[in-house]
Amino acid sequence: MKVVVQRVSKASVSIANEKVASIANGLLILLGIVDEDTFEDIQWLTRKVANLRIFEDENGIMNRSLIDVDGDAIVVSQFTLHASTKKGNRPSYIKAAKPDVAIPLYEQFITELEAQLGKKIHTGQFGADMQVELINDGPVTIIMDSKNLE
């Protein structure tokens, strides 16, 4: 399971020109799922995301987590995070989990992150053609993969 976490001053998701989610200060989380992902991957990543100290404290040091700043989050499914570009110029998405595997894990990720944060998480719509707008604050962008626990 892979995430791209972006600290944002605002972000939104639209589908067919209709805004379905928006936040101010918080995190935009792009989530990619593979067949091998498990509940343990979800637990590790949601704990890391909720406690990642990438928000500034009173001294301007990145020392606060999403929990500490009471920030919001948007989770967007993104199968392209598992693209393979080794051969040719057309990415292969063979590693990305199919919807029957990915949807339950995506929903479980959201539920676990809500439990970590103690609040509702905003989302896009799994499988939809979404337009994601954001102002990356910093910019701060962190990539984490539950298969690389380093």
XYZ file of N, CA, C and O in Angstrom:
600
model
N 0.861 -1.166 0.000
C 0.000 0.000 0.000
C 0.902 1.222 0.000
O 1.874 1.288 0.746
N 0.583 2.140 -0.854
C 1.407 3.323 -1.026
C 0.547 4.568 -0.873
O -0.594 4.596 -1.334
N 1.124 5.598 -0.220
C 0.443 6.884 -0.114
C 1.390 8.010 -0.508
O 2.600 7.921 -0.279
N 0.810 9.026 -1.094
C 1.480 10.302 -1.284
C 0.704 11.276 -0.406
O -0.507 11.460 -0.580
N 1.403 11.843 0.572
C 0.786 12.743 1.551
C 1.266 14.153 1.248
O 2.475 14.402 1.204
N 0.320 15.055 1.049
C 0.669 16.441 0.769
C 0.036 17.347 1.813
O -1.174 17.285 2.036
N 0.888 18.155 2.453
C 0.373 19.147 3.410
C -0.230 20.280 2.585
O 0.422 20.823 1.692
N -1.482 20.602 2.879
C -2.186 21.598 2.068
C -2.781 22.705 2.932
O -3.137 22.484 4.085
N -2.874 23.884 2.336
C -3.624 24.958 2.989
C -5.084 24.902 2.552
O -5.959 25.395 3.245
N -5.310 24.243 1.398
C -6.665 23.889 0.990
C -6.595 22.875 -0.135
O -5.616 22.819 -0.881
N -7.646 22.068 -0.220
C -7.731 21.050 -1.273
C -9.194 20.721 -1.506
O -10.034 20.864 -0.608
N -9.482 20.264 -2.727
C -10.845 19.853 -3.041
C -10.830 18.787 -4.124
O -9.862 18.642 -4.865
N -11.930 18.056 -4.182
C -12.135 17.033 -5.201
C -13.474 17.313 -5.868
O -14.485 17.507 -5.186
N -13.462 17.313 -7.197
C -14.691 17.499 -7.971
C -14.880 16.322 -8.906
O -13.907 15.741 -9.400
N -16.145 15.973 -9.131
C -16.520 14.944 -10.096
C -17.602 15.544 -10.975
O -18.608 16.040 -10.467
N -17.387 15.518 -12.285
C -18.333 16.097 -13.249
C -18.699 17.533 -12.870
O -19.861 17.908 -12.823
N -17.674 18.317 -12.561
C -17.805 19.736 -12.215
C -18.579 19.992 -10.926
O -18.995 21.122 -10.673
N -18.769 18.966 -10.100
C -19.436 19.143 -8.807
C -18.437 18.836 -7.704
O -17.856 17.747 -7.652
N -18.228 19.803 -6.809
C -17.296 19.616 -5.705
C -17.883 18.613 -4.723
O -18.992 18.806 -4.222
N -17.158 17.518 -4.467
C -17.649 16.467 -3.561
C -16.913 16.464 -2.225
O -17.375 15.837 -1.264
N -15.778 17.153 -2.150
C -15.030 17.226 -0.897
C -14.138 18.449 -0.930
O -13.607 18.816 -1.979
N -13.981 19.088 0.228
C -13.032 20.194 0.333
C -12.595 20.344 1.783
O -13.353 20.049 2.705
N -11.345 20.766 1.935
C -10.792 21.009 3.263
C -9.960 22.276 3.219
O -9.566 22.742 2.153
N -9.679 22.793 4.412
C -8.714 23.880 4.537
C -7.403 23.235 4.991
O -6.922 22.308 4.346
N -6.847 23.662 6.069
C -5.567 23.158 6.573
C -5.620 21.661 6.853
O -6.481 21.188 7.580
N -4.699 20.911 6.237
C -4.683 19.475 6.487
C -3.833 18.722 5.495
O -2.816 19.222 5.026
N -4.291 17.490 5.178
C -3.548 16.613 4.287
C -4.410 16.106 3.144
O -5.564 15.719 3.364
N -3.829 16.102 1.954
C -4.400 15.401 0.815
C -3.616 14.103 0.708
O -2.386 14.127 0.619
N -4.330 12.983 0.738
C -3.692 11.668 0.752
C -4.126 10.894 -0.480
O -5.312 10.582 -0.642
N -3.180 10.605 -1.359
C -3.428 9.772 -2.524
C -3.060 8.348 -2.134
O -1.959 8.107 -1.628
N -3.968 7.401 -2.348
C -3.805 6.030 -1.861
C -3.810 5.034 -3.006
O -4.750 4.984 -3.797
N -2.737 4.235 -3.082
C -2.632 3.174 -4.080
C -2.584 1.820 -3.391
O -1.865 1.635 -2.410
N -3.342 0.868 -3.905
C -3.504 -0.442 -3.273
C -3.101 -1.543 -4.244
O -3.422 -1.482 -5.434
N -2.404 -2.569 -3.706
C -2.057 -3.761 -4.480
C -2.732 -4.971 -3.831
O -3.184 -4.910 -2.690
N -2.782 -6.086 -4.576
C -3.454 -7.297 -4.098
C -2.912 -7.813 -2.776
O -3.646 -8.378 -1.976
N -1.624 -7.647 -2.537
C -0.996 -8.191 -1.340
C -1.262 -7.382 -0.082
O -0.873 -7.786 1.016
N -1.882 -6.223 -0.210
C -2.109 -5.366 0.948
C -3.073 -6.014 1.938
O -4.000 -6.725 1.551
N -2.818 -5.730 3.221
C -3.599 -6.324 4.304
C -4.003 -5.255 5.307
O -3.584 -4.092 5.204
N -4.736 -5.694 6.323
C -5.129 -4.802 7.401
C -3.902 -4.255 8.132
O -3.904 -3.113 8.590
N -2.830 -5.035 8.203
C -1.604 -4.569 8.847
C -0.998 -3.383 8.095
O -0.477 -2.450 8.710
N -1.076 -3.412 6.768
C -0.607 -2.274 5.966
C -1.427 -1.028 6.297
O -0.880 0.066 6.452
N -2.730 -1.211 6.394
C -3.628 -0.100 6.714
C -3.300 0.472 8.082
O -3.187 1.689 8.248
N -3.153 -0.394 9.072
C -2.858 0.070 10.430
C -1.552 0.852 10.473
O -1.484 1.926 11.087
N -0.511 0.325 9.827
C 0.778 0.998 9.848
C 0.702 2.370 9.171
O 1.158 3.376 9.725
N 0.089 2.406 7.983
C 0.032 3.669 7.239
C -0.864 4.704 7.904
O -0.505 5.884 7.961
N -2.021 4.307 8.403
C -2.909 5.302 9.025
C -2.275 5.869 10.295
O -2.394 7.067 10.571
N -1.584 5.033 11.054
C -0.889 5.510 12.255
C 0.215 6.497 11.867
O 0.366 7.558 12.480
N 0.992 6.160 10.813
C 2.054 7.050 10.356
C 1.494 8.378 9.840
O 2.014 9.440 10.180
N 0.450 8.309 9.027
C -0.136 9.529 8.456
C -0.678 10.432 9.560
O -0.413 11.635 9.571
N -1.421 9.880 10.493
C -2.035 10.680 11.559
C -0.990 11.337 12.459
O -1.211 12.435 12.982
N 0.156 10.677 12.644
C 1.168 11.156 13.584
C 2.395 11.775 12.921
O 3.330 12.187 13.611
N 2.389 11.867 11.595
C 3.511 12.432 10.852
C 3.675 13.905 11.229
O 2.766 14.714 11.038
N 4.825 14.250 11.751
C 5.056 15.614 12.249
C 5.576 16.497 11.121
O 6.784 16.702 10.975
N 4.624 17.021 10.341
C 4.989 17.858 9.195
C 4.308 19.227 9.219
O 4.368 19.976 8.242
N 3.683 19.559 10.348
C 3.084 20.879 10.513
C 3.964 21.686 11.462
O 4.512 21.149 12.425
N 4.073 22.966 11.183
C 4.980 23.813 11.951
C 4.452 24.120 13.346
O 3.255 24.330 13.538
N 5.400 24.174 14.302
C 5.068 24.602 15.657
C 5.265 26.114 15.755
O 5.503 26.788 14.730
N 5.206 26.660 16.959
C 5.322 28.108 17.155
C 6.703 28.651 16.771
O 6.868 29.862 16.572
N 7.694 27.762 16.641
C 9.041 28.174 16.247
C 9.314 27.949 14.756
O 10.454 28.097 14.301
N 8.287 27.570 14.016
C 8.448 27.353 12.584
C 9.107 26.027 12.244
O 9.540 25.820 11.114
N 9.176 25.115 13.207
C 9.789 23.798 12.999
C 8.668 22.790 12.729
O 7.642 22.807 13.412
N 8.864 21.910 11.751
C 7.860 20.870 11.489
C 7.909 19.861 12.635
O 8.733 18.956 12.641
N 7.018 20.081 13.597
C 7.032 19.303 14.824
C 5.631 18.904 15.285
O 5.482 18.349 16.366
N 4.617 19.213 14.477
C 3.232 18.898 14.851
C 2.615 17.964 13.821
O 2.889 18.053 12.631
N 1.733 17.119 14.322
C 1.028 16.160 13.459
C -0.336 16.706 13.071
O -0.795 17.734 13.599
N -1.004 15.974 12.203
C -2.380 16.320 11.830
C -3.275 16.322 13.061
O -4.150 17.172 13.201
N -3.032 15.378 13.960
C -3.794 15.328 15.219
C -3.540 16.588 16.026
O -4.484 17.218 16.524
N -2.275 16.987 16.151
C -1.910 18.156 16.954
C -2.549 19.444 16.450
O -2.917 20.310 17.240
N -2.649 19.592 15.129
C -3.195 20.839 14.566
C -4.692 20.741 14.299
O -5.290 21.684 13.795
N -5.292 19.592 14.633
C -6.718 19.350 14.389
C -7.073 19.618 12.926
O -8.090 20.218 12.607
N -6.191 19.153 12.036
C -6.398 19.350 10.607
C -7.346 18.333 10.007
O -7.706 17.336 10.642
N -7.748 18.601 8.797
C -8.655 17.714 8.069
C -7.866 16.913 7.045
O -6.689 17.171 6.800
N -8.522 15.934 6.444
C -7.870 15.109 5.437
C -8.851 14.739 4.336
O -10.050 14.564 4.591
N -8.311 14.621 3.129
C -9.041 14.065 1.991
C -8.242 12.850 1.522
O -7.025 12.950 1.312
N -8.916 11.715 1.357
C -8.293 10.509 0.820
C -8.851 10.268 -0.577
O -10.070 10.239 -0.765
N -7.943 10.105 -1.534
C -8.320 9.878 -2.925
C -7.642 8.597 -3.408
O -6.422 8.460 -3.301
N -8.429 7.662 -3.913
C -7.856 6.434 -4.471
C -7.117 6.776 -5.767
O -7.598 7.566 -6.575
N -5.929 6.173 -5.933
C -5.153 6.465 -7.135
C -4.334 5.250 -7.528
O -3.207 5.060 -7.074
N -4.906 4.434 -8.393
C -4.237 3.211 -8.829
C -2.937 3.489 -9.572
O -2.045 2.657 -9.618
N -2.792 4.680 -10.142
C -1.591 4.990 -10.914
C -0.338 5.091 -10.050
O 0.774 5.125 -10.587
N -0.473 5.104 -8.734
C 0.699 5.108 -7.859
C 1.522 3.837 -8.016
O 2.701 3.807 -7.688
N 0.885 2.775 -8.505
C 1.590 1.508 -8.685
C 1.948 1.249 -10.154
O 2.124 0.105 -10.569
N 2.079 2.325 -10.919
C 2.453 2.186 -12.329
C 3.871 1.668 -12.461
O 4.759 2.050 -11.700
N 4.064 0.802 -13.435
C 5.404 0.335 -13.779
C 5.790 0.994 -15.091
O 5.042 0.937 -16.070
N 6.964 1.621 -15.095
C 7.426 2.323 -16.296
C 8.736 1.730 -16.814
O 9.474 2.388 -17.534
N 9.020 0.490 -16.445
C 10.279 -0.153 -16.836
C 10.389 -0.382 -18.335
O 11.445 -0.209 -18.920
N 9.305 -0.784 -18.971
C 9.339 -1.100 -20.403
C 8.520 -0.076 -21.180
O 7.386 0.225 -20.825
N 9.075 0.419 -22.219
C 8.351 1.316 -23.113
C 7.965 2.623 -22.451
O 8.475 2.997 -21.405
N 7.034 3.304 -23.076
C 6.593 4.614 -22.596
C 5.168 4.617 -22.075
O 4.688 5.645 -21.608
N 4.494 3.478 -22.196
C 3.128 3.390 -21.693
C 3.159 2.661 -20.348
O 3.546 1.497 -20.277
N 2.781 3.344 -19.267
C 2.821 2.703 -17.951
C 1.903 1.481 -17.885
O 0.845 1.444 -18.503
N 2.349 0.495 -17.113
C 1.542 -0.689 -16.855
C 0.984 -0.585 -15.437
O 1.719 -0.233 -14.506
N -0.288 -0.903 -15.282
C -0.936 -0.814 -13.973
C -1.291 -2.196 -13.439
O -2.157 -2.342 -12.589
N -0.593 -3.210 -13.907
C -0.890 -4.594 -13.558
C -0.781 -4.858 -12.052
O -1.477 -5.711 -11.518
N 0.071 -4.109 -11.361
C 0.251 -4.312 -9.914
C -0.906 -3.750 -9.092
O -1.129 -4.189 -7.969
N -1.620 -2.793 -9.627
C -2.718 -2.173 -8.885
C -3.844 -3.179 -8.678
O -4.200 -3.932 -9.580
N -4.392 -3.199 -7.473
C -5.474 -4.125 -7.149
C -6.736 -3.779 -7.933
O -7.040 -2.606 -8.166
N -7.459 -4.812 -8.333
C -8.747 -4.634 -9.008
C -9.779 -4.155 -7.979
O -9.604 -4.341 -6.773
N -10.868 -3.548 -8.432
C -11.857 -2.989 -7.506
C -12.382 -3.957 -6.442
O -12.603 -3.531 -5.301
N -12.563 -5.236 -6.774
C -13.112 -6.157 -5.774
C -12.185 -6.323 -4.572
O -12.638 -6.588 -3.463
N -10.891 -6.119 -4.759
C -9.918 -6.158 -3.662
C -9.709 -4.749 -3.108
O -9.663 -4.535 -1.893
N -9.564 -3.783 -3.989
C -9.180 -2.429 -3.596
C -10.266 -1.676 -2.834
O -9.958 -0.976 -1.862
N -11.521 -1.798 -3.242
C -12.584 -1.010 -2.592
C -12.706 -1.318 -1.103
O -12.723 -0.385 -0.284
N -12.774 -2.588 -0.695
C -12.857 -2.836 0.754
C -11.638 -2.318 1.525
O -11.779 -1.811 2.646
N -10.445 -2.420 0.931
C -9.248 -1.916 1.603
C -9.254 -0.383 1.663
O -8.858 0.211 2.675
N -9.694 0.250 0.606
C -9.831 1.716 0.572
C -10.796 2.172 1.666
O -10.494 3.086 2.445
N -11.934 1.516 1.761
C -12.923 1.879 2.787
C -12.388 1.628 4.193
O -12.623 2.416 5.109
N -11.652 0.549 4.359
C -11.069 0.230 5.663
C -9.980 1.240 6.038
O -9.863 1.626 7.202
N -9.212 1.695 5.049
C -8.207 2.732 5.286
C -8.885 3.988 5.834
O -8.424 4.578 6.818
N -9.976 4.392 5.210
C -10.704 5.588 5.644
C -11.226 5.403 7.066
O -11.072 6.295 7.913
N -11.822 4.261 7.348
C -12.357 3.984 8.685
C -11.253 4.038 9.736
O -11.427 4.621 10.812
N -10.108 3.436 9.439
C -8.991 3.428 10.392
C -8.416 4.826 10.588
O -8.065 5.197 11.714
N -8.314 5.611 9.519
C -7.800 6.968 9.659
C -8.771 7.823 10.465
O -8.357 8.631 11.292
N -10.061 7.623 10.259
C -11.058 8.336 11.069
C -10.895 7.991 12.540
O -10.988 8.867 13.405
N -10.637 6.732 12.838
C -10.433 6.311 14.225
C -9.173 6.961 14.803
O -9.169 7.398 15.958
N -8.115 7.029 14.014
C -6.866 7.658 14.468
C -7.070 9.146 14.770
O -6.544 9.663 15.741
N -7.827 9.813 13.892
C -7.998 11.269 14.004
C -9.183 11.675 14.867
O -9.267 12.826 15.308
N -10.129 10.756 15.058
C -11.329 11.094 15.825
C -12.248 12.047 15.093
O -12.966 12.833 15.709
N -12.236 11.978 13.775
C -13.118 12.852 12.977
C -13.357 12.238 11.612
O -12.655 11.337 11.180
N -14.349 12.774 10.911
C -14.701 12.303 9.576
C -13.618 12.691 8.584
O -13.060 13.779 8.625
N -13.345 11.763 7.676
C -12.391 11.989 6.598
C -13.170 12.259 5.319
O -14.156 11.582 5.022
N -12.728 13.235 4.570
C -13.351 13.546 3.280
C -12.737 12.632 2.228
O -11.593 12.207 2.344
N -13.489 12.346 1.183
C -12.995 11.432 0.160
C -13.427 11.878 -1.225
O -14.352 12.668 -1.381
N -12.746 11.277 -2.186
C -13.215 11.337 -3.562
C -14.192 10.183 -3.727
O -14.804 9.731 -2.763
N -14.304 9.676 -4.939
C -15.163 8.515 -5.217
C -14.321 7.483 -5.938
O -13.753 7.772 -6.998
N -14.250 6.303 -5.374
C -13.406 5.258 -5.937
C -13.770 5.021 -7.408
O -14.926 4.849 -7.753
N -12.758 5.031 -8.272
C -12.945 4.723 -9.686
C -13.483 5.851 -10.544
O -13.558 5.705 -11.763
N -13.840 6.968 -9.924
C -14.404 8.084 -10.700
C -13.285 8.895 -11.352
O -12.135 8.884 -10.903
N -13.635 9.610 -12.408
C -12.736 10.584 -13.014
C -12.848 11.844 -12.162
O -13.870 12.523 -12.187
N -11.809 12.108 -11.377
C -11.857 13.205 -10.404
C -10.896 14.313 -10.799
O -9.854 14.064 -11.403
N -11.250 15.523 -10.441
C -10.364 16.658 -10.572
C -9.982 17.055 -9.146
O -10.853 17.366 -8.330
N -8.682 17.016 -8.876
C -8.173 17.322 -7.542
C -7.436 18.648 -7.605
O -6.527 18.820 -8.415
N -7.870 19.582 -6.771
C -7.208 20.880 -6.677
C -6.585 20.990 -5.294
O -7.168 20.547 -4.313
N -5.388 21.577 -5.254
C -4.747 21.752 -3.958
C -3.766 22.897 -3.989
O -3.258 23.266 -5.045
N -3.545 23.439 -2.825
C -2.429 24.344 -2.607
C -1.525 23.620 -1.634
O -1.851 23.458 -0.459
N -0.399 23.119 -2.174
C 0.562 22.371 -1.377
C 1.310 23.391 -0.528
O 1.961 24.283 -1.045
N 1.181 23.252 0.787
C 1.745 24.196 1.739
C 3.170 23.799 2.067
O 3.418 22.769 2.662
N 4.109 24.605 1.646
C 5.503 24.332 1.951
C 6.409 24.537 0.745
O 7.190 25.453 0.719
N 6.374 23.704 -0.245
C 5.587 22.478 -0.389
C 6.134 21.340 0.478
O 7.346 21.226 0.672
N 5.211 20.551 0.997
C 5.566 19.360 1.761
C 4.847 18.181 1.133
O 3.609 18.164 1.075
N 5.608 17.223 0.633
C 5.076 16.007 0.021
C 5.904 14.833 0.522
O 7.126 14.842 0.391
N 5.226 13.837 1.093
C 5.881 12.655 1.644
C 5.291 11.424 0.949
O 4.075 11.308 0.823
N 6.163 10.498 0.528
C 5.721 9.250 -0.085
C 6.064 8.128 0.880
O 7.198 8.037 1.362
N 5.065 7.282 1.175
C 5.285 6.144 2.069
C 4.718 4.884 1.421
O 3.654 4.927 0.803
N 5.432 3.786 1.603
C 5.015 2.492 1.093
C 5.089 1.501 2.246
O 6.163 1.340 2.850
N 3.985 0.852 2.548
C 3.952 -0.084 3.676
C 4.839 -1.299 3.446
O 5.136 -2.041 4.384
N 5.299 -1.505 2.228
C 6.193 -2.623 1.938
C 7.661 -2.239 2.196
O 8.527 -3.092 2.148
N 7.906 -0.967 2.426
C 9.259 -0.472 2.719
C 9.266 0.161 4.102
O 9.324 1.380 4.230
N 9.203 -0.639 5.119
C 9.090 -0.120 6.488
C 10.441 0.338 7.020
O 10.954 -0.170 8.010
N 10.988 1.342 6.372
C 12.305 1.866 6.786
C 12.155 3.236 7.366
O 11.304 3.979 7.069
